[in-house]
Amino acid sequence: MSTRIDRTIDTELLVIGGSGAGVTAAYYASQAGTEVLLVSKGKAGFSGNAIMAGGGCGIDGESGREILGIESADPRFDRNKLFDCLVKESYYLAEQDIVQQYVDDSPVVLKDYLQWAERAGSHFVAIQPCGWQASGTDFAKPLVQALKETPAIHTLEDTMIVDLLKKENRIVGAVGIHIYSGKIIRINAKAVVIASGGYQLQSLQNTVSDMTGDGPAMAYRAGATLSDMEFMLAFPTALVPEDMRGSIYPYLFRRIPHRLTDVNGDEIVIDDDAKGLSAESKLNKLVNCFYMGNAVAKGLGGPHGGAFWDYSIATDEEKRTALDQFYKRFSKWHKYGYYKGESLQRVDDMIMNNEPIEVGLGVEYSMGGIVINPDMETGIEGLYAAGETTTGNFGACRIGDGLIEMLCQGMKAGQKAAAYCAGAEAERADDSQAEKIAEELLHFFDNEGGMNAVAFAESITQACDQGLKVIRNGADIQEALDRILALREGAESITLKEKSRAYNLEWLAAVSARNTVLCGELALRAALERKESRGCHIRSDYPTVDHDHYLFHYDFKKTEDGAAMSTRAPKVTRMPLPTGTKENVIKYFTDKALNYDRAFKINFNE
Amino acid sequence: MLVKIARFDPDTSRAWEQEYEVDTTKQSMTVMDVLDYIAKNLDPTLAYYRHSICNHGICGRCVLQVNGKTKLACTERADGYESLSLAPVTSFPVVRDLVTYNSATKL
Ligand SMILES: Cc1cc2nc3c(=O)[nH]c(=O)nc-3n(C[C@H](O)[C@H](O)[C@H](O)COP(=O)(O)OP(=O)(O)OC[C@H]3O[C@@H](n4cnc5c(N)ncnc54)[C@H](O)[C@@H]3O)c2cc1C
Ligand code: FES
């Protein structure tokens, strides 16, 4: 029989994604004796958003002392406190049993991770109460090390998994494209872990370019539930100099005294209580979204769509000292005067010359994704998910750490999937199913007269820019949704000019488009229905946090008539859900009754 | 600005040089921005390293030759040049256009 599949690989466990969640899943499954194939769109161990990390991560101080033996850890910020903070930061939308897994398992996986880090030569700086600051590169090196030390894990790089294979109701493999050659690869496995990271739908990108929502989309097509898709966390991201667009230098320079101004040079006044929240705490991102975003929403944004950071309130000496301290501190990881591969000289000049710098808000993390339980099971037999591709851990707003989540969920998924594989028979999906997926991939080469793939991707981005702004409103969300639904109709007829399969960017854009269209549609539908504000979903037409009517998730499941939406209350194990309303997302935190306290000053000058 | 790109089609082994005209005066651009502009506005068939990229000089995968020198497309500013001549690096086999096979995976 002629086949469209160019290569078939058999394994026990297929792990999709080569960053923190994928590598830890592969590692712990392999340790349990399972044969593992890790397939990654990027470099195995060195890709995904882990390499982009700019801050750091941490756990509670009690566990740091007791489990990791870290003397400097501050046990006053204990396990209960961390749990309490995470649930409140999520606006009570987190699944409390998943938060518990995060709190309990992160010190366990860190034991191994810190050893890989040491052997890899990563440079970590201790922060309070019990955390680590490093560059993204240094956070990823331990993952490369773990793979190096575990040769039993097979890897397949530069391969994009496209869809899952099923035998009856069980997941038994997947089909993907090897990007360099354009070959179609079929993988047969007893179980699959999706660890492919988040989705990033907007044009201002501080993430890697992988974030086309492949994981949530393929899980959805296989019958899994997606949820919380409307929540995405943005933070200060460069707009200028234009060639540095997407850099996170503004976020890193946030401690240099500045005031926010609008396009007219008028101050964007941050209320005193909100200032208190922002000063040193991890809520700085939310405060910036609220105040910068509102100014832009009122039409007071600059030519690039951002607000301005005006450093003229500090003296030259203060600025010089702060900048030099920053360079010195970061020279552990980056060339002096650089952040990542980019020189900061022009930014330094602008700051010293009191030139207001236009700053945008770029989405860094997606809270929504695949619904899981604390065992990383998706409800579909044989399908597990871990890391940013999942949902439930951070609810409406992530203040906890994506890096910690990827490690502790990856470990759990690897262990659970390995136990499942040990007791499961190998089954193969019908060949016709794999052929159908391959045909859906290859049909793009035969299309004629449809939209160009690159332009199509651009149109999705533009619609998401309109509807999924940091400060949203019903009219824009509706218009964006209409645009997305119209685009969806054309997705299958996208036409490619280049007919060669090898490294064909048009083809990859066409294949990714149905994933971004789906994530966009679901995010917009949920955003439209959620007529309140909560965490990172802030609506100018509904600013109130409304616990009485909206303290639930919007879930989506595939049906013959498209994505069916339903609501689901968050799982409560320890902290009862609140009632009532709060004036806006900032007042939610400044309300004394919340009794929120993550007050740990980070000492950056040691 | 005149941008000359070394192109290669693996299916036919044809190699040729193609010229594009890109306005780099409206905003400051990196070589990656120039390539993105061409792909979006002039020629979607162009292959350059774009999957799984960081765009800020971290991953090192966007390496290519700019006017004969090895550079990262995402951090190399186009402003400093009068014209650009882009070619793949010579250390790995060429897959297509500016993309070379730089991976542990053998298929
Ligand atoms: C700019 C920035 C700064 C950040 N800073 C911090 C920080 O300081 N602290 C912190 O805790 N968190 C931070 N985060 C968040 C954190 O980096 C992520 O939450 C974390 O990396 C997620 O890990 P992951 O393994 O789930 O996914 P990722 O690290 O995103 O990795 C996804 C992997 O899946 C692969 N992949 C994607 N699609 C496919 C497919 N179809 N087939 C095969 N493979 C696929 C990718 O190539 C990659 O290997 C930051 C994020 C950004 C963008
Ligand atoms: S894209 Fe990563 S270094 Fe250029």
PDB file of N, CA, C and O in Angstrom, chain A residues 501-560:
ATOM      1  N   ARG A 501       9.010  20.622   0.320  1.00  0.00           N
ATOM      2  CA  ARG A 501       8.653  20.375   1.717  1.00  0.00           C
ATOM      3  C   ARG A 501       9.757  20.768   2.700  1.00  0.00           C
ATOM      4  O   ARG A 501       9.511  20.969   3.874  1.00  0.00           O
ATOM      5  N   ALA A 502      11.004  20.822   2.220  1.00  0.00           N
ATOM      6  CA  ALA A 502      12.127  21.038   3.127  1.00  0.00           C
ATOM      7  C   ALA A 502      12.110  22.461   3.690  1.00  0.00           C
ATOM      8  O   ALA A 502      12.042  23.434   2.939  1.00  0.00           O
ATOM      9  N   TYR A 503      12.163  22.568   4.972  1.00  0.00           N
ATOM     10  CA  TYR A 503      12.149  23.851   5.695  1.00  0.00           C
ATOM     11  C   TYR A 503      11.220  24.852   5.022  1.00  0.00           C
ATOM     12  O   TYR A 503      11.631  25.942   4.608  1.00  0.00           O
ATOM     13  N   ASN A 504       9.970  24.484   4.963  1.00  0.00           N
ATOM     14  CA  ASN A 504       8.985  25.326   4.281  1.00  0.00           C
ATOM     15  C   ASN A 504       8.179  26.117   5.317  1.00  0.00           C
ATOM     16  O   ASN A 504       7.271  25.610   5.954  1.00  0.00           O
ATOM     17  N   LEU A 505       8.558  27.385   5.469  1.00  0.00           N
ATOM     18  CA  LEU A 505       7.925  28.220   6.495  1.00  0.00           C
ATOM     19  C   LEU A 505       6.449  28.476   6.215  1.00  0.00           C
ATOM     20  O   LEU A 505       5.649  28.609   7.136  1.00  0.00           O
ATOM     21  N   GLU A 506       6.103  28.534   4.944  1.00  0.00           N
ATOM     22  CA  GLU A 506       4.685  28.729   4.597  1.00  0.00           C
ATOM     23  C   GLU A 506       3.872  27.536   5.088  1.00  0.00           C
ATOM     24  O   GLU A 506       2.770  27.692   5.632  1.00  0.00           O
ATOM     25  N   TRP A 507       4.409  26.364   4.864  1.00  0.00           N
ATOM     26  CA  TRP A 507       3.711  25.142   5.266  1.00  0.00           C
ATOM     27  C   TRP A 507       3.541  25.097   6.792  1.00  0.00           C
ATOM     28  O   TRP A 507       2.462  24.826   7.310  1.00  0.00           O
ATOM     29  N   LEU A 508       4.640  25.403   7.503  1.00  0.00           N
ATOM     30  CA  LEU A 508       4.562  25.409   8.970  1.00  0.00           C
ATOM     31  C   LEU A 508       3.535  26.426   9.451  1.00  0.00           C
ATOM     32  O   LEU A 508       2.772  26.175  10.387  1.00  0.00           O
ATOM     33  N   ALA A 509       3.500  27.580   8.785  1.00  0.00           N
ATOM     34  CA  ALA A 509       2.525  28.611   9.174  1.00  0.00           C
ATOM     35  C   ALA A 509       1.104  28.109   8.932  1.00  0.00           C
ATOM     36  O   ALA A 509       0.203  28.337   9.740  1.00  0.00           O
ATOM     37  N   ALA A 510       0.902  27.409   7.829  1.00  0.00           N
ATOM     38  CA  ALA A 510      -0.436  26.889   7.515  1.00  0.00           C
ATOM     39  C   ALA A 510      -0.858  25.841   8.549  1.00  0.00           C
ATOM     40  O   ALA A 510      -1.994  25.848   9.031  1.00  0.00           O
ATOM     41  N   VAL A 511       0.083  24.969   8.896  1.00  0.00           N
ATOM     42  CA  VAL A 511      -0.232  23.900   9.845  1.00  0.00           C
ATOM     43  C   VAL A 511      -0.466  24.474  11.248  1.00  0.00           C
ATOM     44  O   VAL A 511      -1.347  24.022  11.984  1.00  0.00           O
ATOM     45  N   SER A 512       0.295  25.499  11.607  1.00  0.00           N
ATOM     46  CA  SER A 512       0.138  26.116  12.930  1.00  0.00           C
ATOM     47  C   SER A 512      -1.126  26.955  13.009  1.00  0.00           C
ATOM     48  O   SER A 512      -1.675  27.166  14.090  1.00  0.00           O
ATOM     49  N   ALA A 513      -1.572  27.452  11.857  1.00  0.00           N
ATOM     50  CA  ALA A 513      -2.685  28.414  11.849  1.00  0.00           C
ATOM     51  C   ALA A 513      -3.936  27.821  12.483  1.00  0.00           C
ATOM     52  O   ALA A 513      -4.646  28.505  13.217  1.00  0.00           O
ATOM     53  N   ARG A 514      -4.198  26.532  12.227  1.00  0.00           N
ATOM     54  CA  ARG A 514      -5.440  26.007  12.817  1.00  0.00           C
ATOM     55  C   ARG A 514      -5.335  25.928  14.337  1.00  0.00           C
ATOM     56  O   ARG A 514      -6.353  25.968  15.029  1.00  0.00           O
ATOM     57  N   ASN A 515      -4.114  25.852  14.857  1.00  0.00           N
ATOM     58  CA  ASN A 515      -3.952  25.849  16.310  1.00  0.00           C
ATOM     59  C   ASN A 515      -4.145  27.249  16.898  1.00  0.00           C
ATOM     60  O   ASN A 515      -4.828  27.414  17.907  1.00  0.00           O
ATOM     61  N   THR A 516      -3.551  28.240  16.238  1.00  0.00           N
ATOM     62  CA  THR A 516      -3.704  29.602  16.762  1.00  0.00           C
ATOM     63  C   THR A 516      -5.144  30.085  16.581  1.00  0.00           C
ATOM     64  O   THR A 516      -5.675  30.784  17.439  1.00  0.00           O
ATOM     65  N   VAL A 517      -5.766  29.696  15.482  1.00  0.00           N
ATOM     66  CA  VAL A 517      -7.172  30.070  15.271  1.00  0.00           C
ATOM     67  C   VAL A 517      -8.033  29.490  16.388  1.00  0.00           C
ATOM     68  O   VAL A 517      -8.889  30.178  16.947  1.00  0.00           O
ATOM     69  N   LEU A 518      -7.782  28.239  16.731  1.00  0.00           N
ATOM     70  CA  LEU A 518      -8.580  27.613  17.789  1.00  0.00           C
ATOM     71  C   LEU A 518      -8.341  28.302  19.135  1.00  0.00           C
ATOM     72  O   LEU A 518      -9.291  28.678  19.832  1.00  0.00           O
ATOM     73  N   CYS A 519      -7.073  28.481  19.505  1.00  0.00           N
ATOM     74  CA  CYS A 519      -6.776  29.124  20.798  1.00  0.00           C
ATOM     75  C   CYS A 519      -7.374  30.527  20.826  1.00  0.00           C
ATOM     76  O   CYS A 519      -7.920  30.958  21.844  1.00  0.00           O
ATOM     77  N   GLY A 520      -7.266  31.241  19.715  1.00  0.00           N
ATOM     78  CA  GLY A 520      -7.826  32.587  19.633  1.00  0.00           C
ATOM     79  C   GLY A 520      -9.333  32.569  19.802  1.00  0.00           C
ATOM     80  O   GLY A 520      -9.903  33.356  20.569  1.00  0.00           O
ATOM     81  N   GLU A 521      -9.975  31.657  19.115  1.00  0.00           N
ATOM     82  CA  GLU A 521     -11.438  31.578  19.207  1.00  0.00           C
ATOM     83  C   GLU A 521     -11.877  31.319  20.657  1.00  0.00           C
ATOM     84  O   GLU A 521     -12.761  32.003  21.187  1.00  0.00           O
ATOM     85  N   LEU A 522     -11.254  30.343  21.281  1.00  0.00           N
ATOM     86  CA  LEU A 522     -11.688  29.975  22.636  1.00  0.00           C
ATOM     87  C   LEU A 522     -11.385  31.103  23.633  1.00  0.00           C
ATOM     88  O   LEU A 522     -12.207  31.415  24.504  1.00  0.00           O
ATOM     89  N   ALA A 523     -10.208  31.721  23.485  1.00  0.00           N
ATOM     90  CA  ALA A 523      -9.850  32.827  24.382  1.00  0.00           C
ATOM     91  C   ALA A 523     -10.861  33.967  24.232  1.00  0.00           C
ATOM     92  O   ALA A 523     -11.326  34.536  25.221  1.00  0.00           O
ATOM     93  N   LEU A 524     -11.223  34.269  23.000  1.00  0.00           N
ATOM     94  CA  LEU A 524     -12.155  35.378  22.754  1.00  0.00           C
ATOM     95  C   LEU A 524     -13.561  35.043  23.237  1.00  0.00           C
ATOM     96  O   LEU A 524     -14.245  35.888  23.816  1.00  0.00           O
ATOM     97  N   ARG A 525     -13.984  33.811  23.008  1.00  0.00           N
ATOM     98  CA  ARG A 525     -15.336  33.442  23.457  1.00  0.00           C
ATOM     99  C   ARG A 525     -15.448  33.529  24.977  1.00  0.00           C
ATOM    100  O   ARG A 525     -16.431  34.039  25.522  1.00  0.00           O
ATOM    101  N   ALA A 526     -14.428  33.031  25.670  1.00  0.00           N
ATOM    102  CA  ALA A 526     -14.458  33.096  27.128  1.00  0.00           C
ATOM    103  C   ALA A 526     -14.361  34.547  27.601  1.00  0.00           C
ATOM    104  O   ALA A 526     -15.064  34.961  28.530  1.00  0.00           O
ATOM    105  N   ALA A 527     -13.513  35.328  26.924  1.00  0.00           N
ATOM    106  CA  ALA A 527     -13.335  36.735  27.315  1.00  0.00           C
ATOM    107  C   ALA A 527     -14.639  37.514  27.145  1.00  0.00           C
ATOM    108  O   ALA A 527     -14.960  38.408  27.926  1.00  0.00           O
ATOM    109  N   LEU A 528     -15.381  37.147  26.126  1.00  0.00           N
ATOM    110  CA  LEU A 528     -16.653  37.828  25.859  1.00  0.00           C
ATOM    111  C   LEU A 528     -17.689  37.488  26.927  1.00  0.00           C
ATOM    112  O   LEU A 528     -18.410  38.352  27.423  1.00  0.00           O
ATOM    113  N   GLU A 529     -17.750  36.215  27.284  1.00  0.00           N
ATOM    114  CA  GLU A 529     -18.721  35.763  28.274  1.00  0.00           C
ATOM    115  C   GLU A 529     -18.399  36.275  29.675  1.00  0.00           C
ATOM    116  O   GLU A 529     -19.291  36.479  30.487  1.00  0.00           O
ATOM    117  N   ARG A 530     -17.130  36.402  29.964  1.00  0.00           N
ATOM    118  CA  ARG A 530     -16.715  36.797  31.317  1.00  0.00           C
ATOM    119  C   ARG A 530     -16.918  38.293  31.470  1.00  0.00           C
ATOM    120  O   ARG A 530     -16.002  39.089  31.277  1.00  0.00           O
ATOM    121  N   LYS A 531     -18.110  38.664  31.891  1.00  0.00           N
ATOM    122  CA  LYS A 531     -18.453  40.081  31.999  1.00  0.00           C
ATOM    123  C   LYS A 531     -18.082  40.589  33.386  1.00  0.00           C
ATOM    124  O   LYS A 531     -18.939  41.011  34.179  1.00  0.00           O
ATOM    125  N   GLU A 532     -16.841  40.484  33.674  1.00  0.00           N
ATOM    126  CA  GLU A 532     -16.241  40.964  34.923  1.00  0.00           C
ATOM    127  C   GLU A 532     -14.754  41.121  34.629  1.00  0.00           C
ATOM    128  O   GLU A 532     -14.306  40.842  33.522  1.00  0.00           O
ATOM    129  N   SER A 533     -13.999  41.538  35.649  1.00  0.00           N
ATOM    130  CA  SER A 533     -12.544  41.516  35.547  1.00  0.00           C
ATOM    131  C   SER A 533     -12.017  40.556  36.597  1.00  0.00           C
ATOM    132  O   SER A 533     -12.574  40.452  37.697  1.00  0.00           O
ATOM    133  N   ARG A 534     -10.979  39.832  36.254  1.00  0.00           N
ATOM    134  CA  ARG A 534     -10.385  38.875  37.193  1.00  0.00           C
ATOM    135  C   ARG A 534      -8.952  38.638  36.761  1.00  0.00           C
ATOM    136  O   ARG A 534      -8.709  38.221  35.628  1.00  0.00           O
ATOM    137  N   GLY A 535      -7.994  38.943  37.638  1.00  0.00           N
ATOM    138  CA  GLY A 535      -6.587  38.696  37.329  1.00  0.00           C
ATOM    139  C   GLY A 535      -6.177  39.389  36.048  1.00  0.00           C
ATOM    140  O   GLY A 535      -6.313  40.604  35.889  1.00  0.00           O
ATOM    141  N   CYS A 536      -5.702  38.621  35.095  1.00  0.00           N
ATOM    142  CA  CYS A 536      -5.202  39.196  33.851  1.00  0.00           C
ATOM    143  C   CYS A 536      -6.281  39.365  32.795  1.00  0.00           C
ATOM    144  O   CYS A 536      -5.971  39.695  31.653  1.00  0.00           O
ATOM    145  N   HIS A 537      -7.501  39.108  33.150  1.00  0.00           N
ATOM    146  CA  HIS A 537      -8.611  39.432  32.235  1.00  0.00           C
ATOM    147  C   HIS A 537      -9.241  40.705  32.789  1.00  0.00           C
ATOM    148  O   HIS A 537      -9.991  40.676  33.762  1.00  0.00           O
ATOM    149  N   ILE A 538      -8.881  41.836  32.180  1.00  0.00           N
ATOM    150  CA  ILE A 538      -9.351  43.127  32.689  1.00  0.00           C
ATOM    151  C   ILE A 538     -10.203  43.774  31.611  1.00  0.00           C
ATOM    152  O   ILE A 538      -9.731  43.993  30.492  1.00  0.00           O
ATOM    153  N   ARG A 539     -11.462  44.042  31.949  1.00  0.00           N
ATOM    154  CA  ARG A 539     -12.374  44.651  30.976  1.00  0.00           C
ATOM    155  C   ARG A 539     -12.724  46.073  31.383  1.00  0.00           C
ATOM    156  O   ARG A 539     -13.123  46.319  32.521  1.00  0.00           O
ATOM    157  N   SER A 540     -12.598  47.003  30.428  1.00  0.00           N
ATOM    158  CA  SER A 540     -12.931  48.388  30.750  1.00  0.00           C
ATOM    159  C   SER A 540     -14.444  48.533  30.933  1.00  0.00           C
ATOM    160  O   SER A 540     -14.897  49.387  31.691  1.00  0.00           O
ATOM    161  N   ASP A 541     -15.226  47.681  30.266  1.00  0.00           N
ATOM    162  CA  ASP A 541     -16.686  47.783  30.409  1.00  0.00           C
ATOM    163  C   ASP A 541     -17.218  47.006  31.616  1.00  0.00           C
ATOM    164  O   ASP A 541     -18.362  47.212  32.013  1.00  0.00           O
ATOM    165  N   TYR A 542     -16.430  46.135  32.174  1.00  0.00           N
ATOM    166  CA  TYR A 542     -16.812  45.407  33.396  1.00  0.00           C
ATOM    167  C   TYR A 542     -15.614  45.336  34.344  1.00  0.00           C
ATOM    168  O   TYR A 542     -14.996  44.279  34.482  1.00  0.00           O
ATOM    169  N   PRO A 543     -15.266  46.434  34.986  1.00  0.00           N
ATOM    170  CA  PRO A 543     -14.040  46.440  35.805  1.00  0.00           C
ATOM    171  C   PRO A 543     -14.130  45.650  37.115  1.00  0.00           C
ATOM    172  O   PRO A 543     -13.113  45.308  37.695  1.00  0.00           O
ATOM    173  N   THR A 544     -15.342  45.345  37.549  1.00  0.00           N
ATOM    174  CA  THR A 544     -15.525  44.720  38.865  1.00  0.00           C
ATOM    175  C   THR A 544     -15.129  43.246  38.885  1.00  0.00           C
ATOM    176  O   THR A 544     -15.411  42.512  37.944  1.00  0.00           O
ATOM    177  N   VAL A 545     -14.498  42.829  39.977  1.00  0.00           N
ATOM    178  CA  VAL A 545     -14.268  41.401  40.219  1.00  0.00           C
ATOM    179  C   VAL A 545     -15.535  40.872  40.874  1.00  0.00           C
ATOM    180  O   VAL A 545     -15.905  41.320  41.961  1.00  0.00           O
ATOM    181  N   ASP A 546     -16.201  39.956  40.206  1.00  0.00           N
ATOM    182  CA  ASP A 546     -17.530  39.555  40.642  1.00  0.00           C
ATOM    183  C   ASP A 546     -17.539  38.074  41.056  1.00  0.00           C
ATOM    184  O   ASP A 546     -17.786  37.180  40.242  1.00  0.00           O
ATOM    185  N   HIS A 547     -17.262  37.840  42.329  1.00  0.00           N
ATOM    186  CA  HIS A 547     -17.194  36.460  42.819  1.00  0.00           C
ATOM    187  C   HIS A 547     -18.558  35.778  42.780  1.00  0.00           C
ATOM    188  O   HIS A 547     -18.640  34.559  42.678  1.00  0.00           O
ATOM    189  N   ASP A 548     -19.615  36.568  42.882  1.00  0.00           N
ATOM    190  CA  ASP A 548     -20.945  35.960  42.966  1.00  0.00           C
ATOM    191  C   ASP A 548     -21.395  35.347  41.641  1.00  0.00           C
ATOM    192  O   ASP A 548     -22.155  34.395  41.630  1.00  0.00           O
ATOM    193  N   HIS A 549     -20.889  35.905  40.544  1.00  0.00           N
ATOM    194  CA  HIS A 549     -21.386  35.423  39.244  1.00  0.00           C
ATOM    195  C   HIS A 549     -20.341  34.779  38.349  1.00  0.00           C
ATOM    196  O   HIS A 549     -20.691  34.139  37.368  1.00  0.00           O
ATOM    197  N   TYR A 550     -19.057  34.988  38.651  1.00  0.00           N
ATOM    198  CA  TYR A 550     -18.040  34.510  37.690  1.00  0.00           C
ATOM    199  C   TYR A 550     -16.895  33.720  38.315  1.00  0.00           C
ATOM    200  O   TYR A 550     -15.856  33.555  37.676  1.00  0.00           O
ATOM    201  N   LEU A 551     -17.060  33.229  39.496  1.00  0.00           N
ATOM    202  CA  LEU A 551     -15.944  32.495  40.094  1.00  0.00           C
ATOM    203  C   LEU A 551     -15.977  31.040  39.600  1.00  0.00           C
ATOM    204  O   LEU A 551     -16.246  30.096  40.336  1.00  0.00           O
ATOM    205  N   PHE A 552     -15.747  30.894  38.297  1.00  0.00           N
ATOM    206  CA  PHE A 552     -15.696  29.561  37.689  1.00  0.00           C
ATOM    207  C   PHE A 552     -14.828  29.607  36.433  1.00  0.00           C
ATOM    208  O   PHE A 552     -14.435  30.679  35.975  1.00  0.00           O
ATOM    209  N   HIS A 553     -14.552  28.422  35.925  1.00  0.00           N
ATOM    210  CA  HIS A 553     -13.778  28.307  34.678  1.00  0.00           C
ATOM    211  C   HIS A 553     -14.732  28.219  33.500  1.00  0.00           C
ATOM    212  O   HIS A 553     -15.806  27.640  33.617  1.00  0.00           O
ATOM    213  N   TYR A 554     -14.291  28.728  32.364  1.00  0.00           N
ATOM    214  CA  TYR A 554     -14.967  28.399  31.106  1.00  0.00           C
ATOM    215  C   TYR A 554     -14.206  27.253  30.458  1.00  0.00           C
ATOM    216  O   TYR A 554     -13.042  27.395  30.085  1.00  0.00           O
ATOM    217  N   ASP A 555     -14.869  26.122  30.343  1.00  0.00           N
ATOM    218  CA  ASP A 555     -14.273  24.924  29.733  1.00  0.00           C
ATOM    219  C   ASP A 555     -14.734  24.797  28.286  1.00  0.00           C
ATOM    220  O   ASP A 555     -15.858  25.191  27.963  1.00  0.00           O
ATOM    221  N   PHE A 556     -13.892  24.189  27.478  1.00  0.00           N
ATOM    222  CA  PHE A 556     -14.274  23.924  26.086  1.00  0.00           C
ATOM    223  C   PHE A 556     -13.969  22.479  25.727  1.00  0.00           C
ATOM    224  O   PHE A 556     -12.905  21.967  26.065  1.00  0.00           O
ATOM    225  N   LYS A 557     -14.898  21.888  25.029  1.00  0.00           N
ATOM    226  CA  LYS A 557     -14.727  20.512  24.578  1.00  0.00           C
ATOM    227  C   LYS A 557     -15.196  20.409  23.132  1.00  0.00           C
ATOM    228  O   LYS A 557     -16.156  21.076  22.733  1.00  0.00           O
ATOM    229  N   LYS A 558     -14.517  19.578  22.369  1.00  0.00           N
ATOM    230  CA  LYS A 558     -14.875  19.439  20.954  1.00  0.00           C
ATOM    231  C   LYS A 558     -16.170  18.655  20.793  1.00  0.00           C
ATOM    232  O   LYS A 558     -16.342  17.608  21.421  1.00  0.00           O
ATOM    233  N   THR A 559     -17.067  19.171  19.971  1.00  0.00           N
ATOM    234  CA  THR A 559     -18.263  18.409  19.594  1.00  0.00           C
ATOM    235  C   THR A 559     -18.402  18.511  18.076  1.00  0.00           C
ATOM    236  O   THR A 559     -17.626  19.215  17.423  1.00  0.00           O
ATOM    237  N   GLU A 560     -19.399  17.837  17.534  1.00  0.00           N
ATOM    238  CA  GLU A 560     -19.592  17.902  16.078  1.00  0.00           C
ATOM    239  C   GLU A 560     -19.950  19.307  15.626  1.00  0.00           C
ATOM    240  O   GLU A 560     -19.702  19.680  14.484  1.00  0.00           O
TER     241      GLU A 560
END
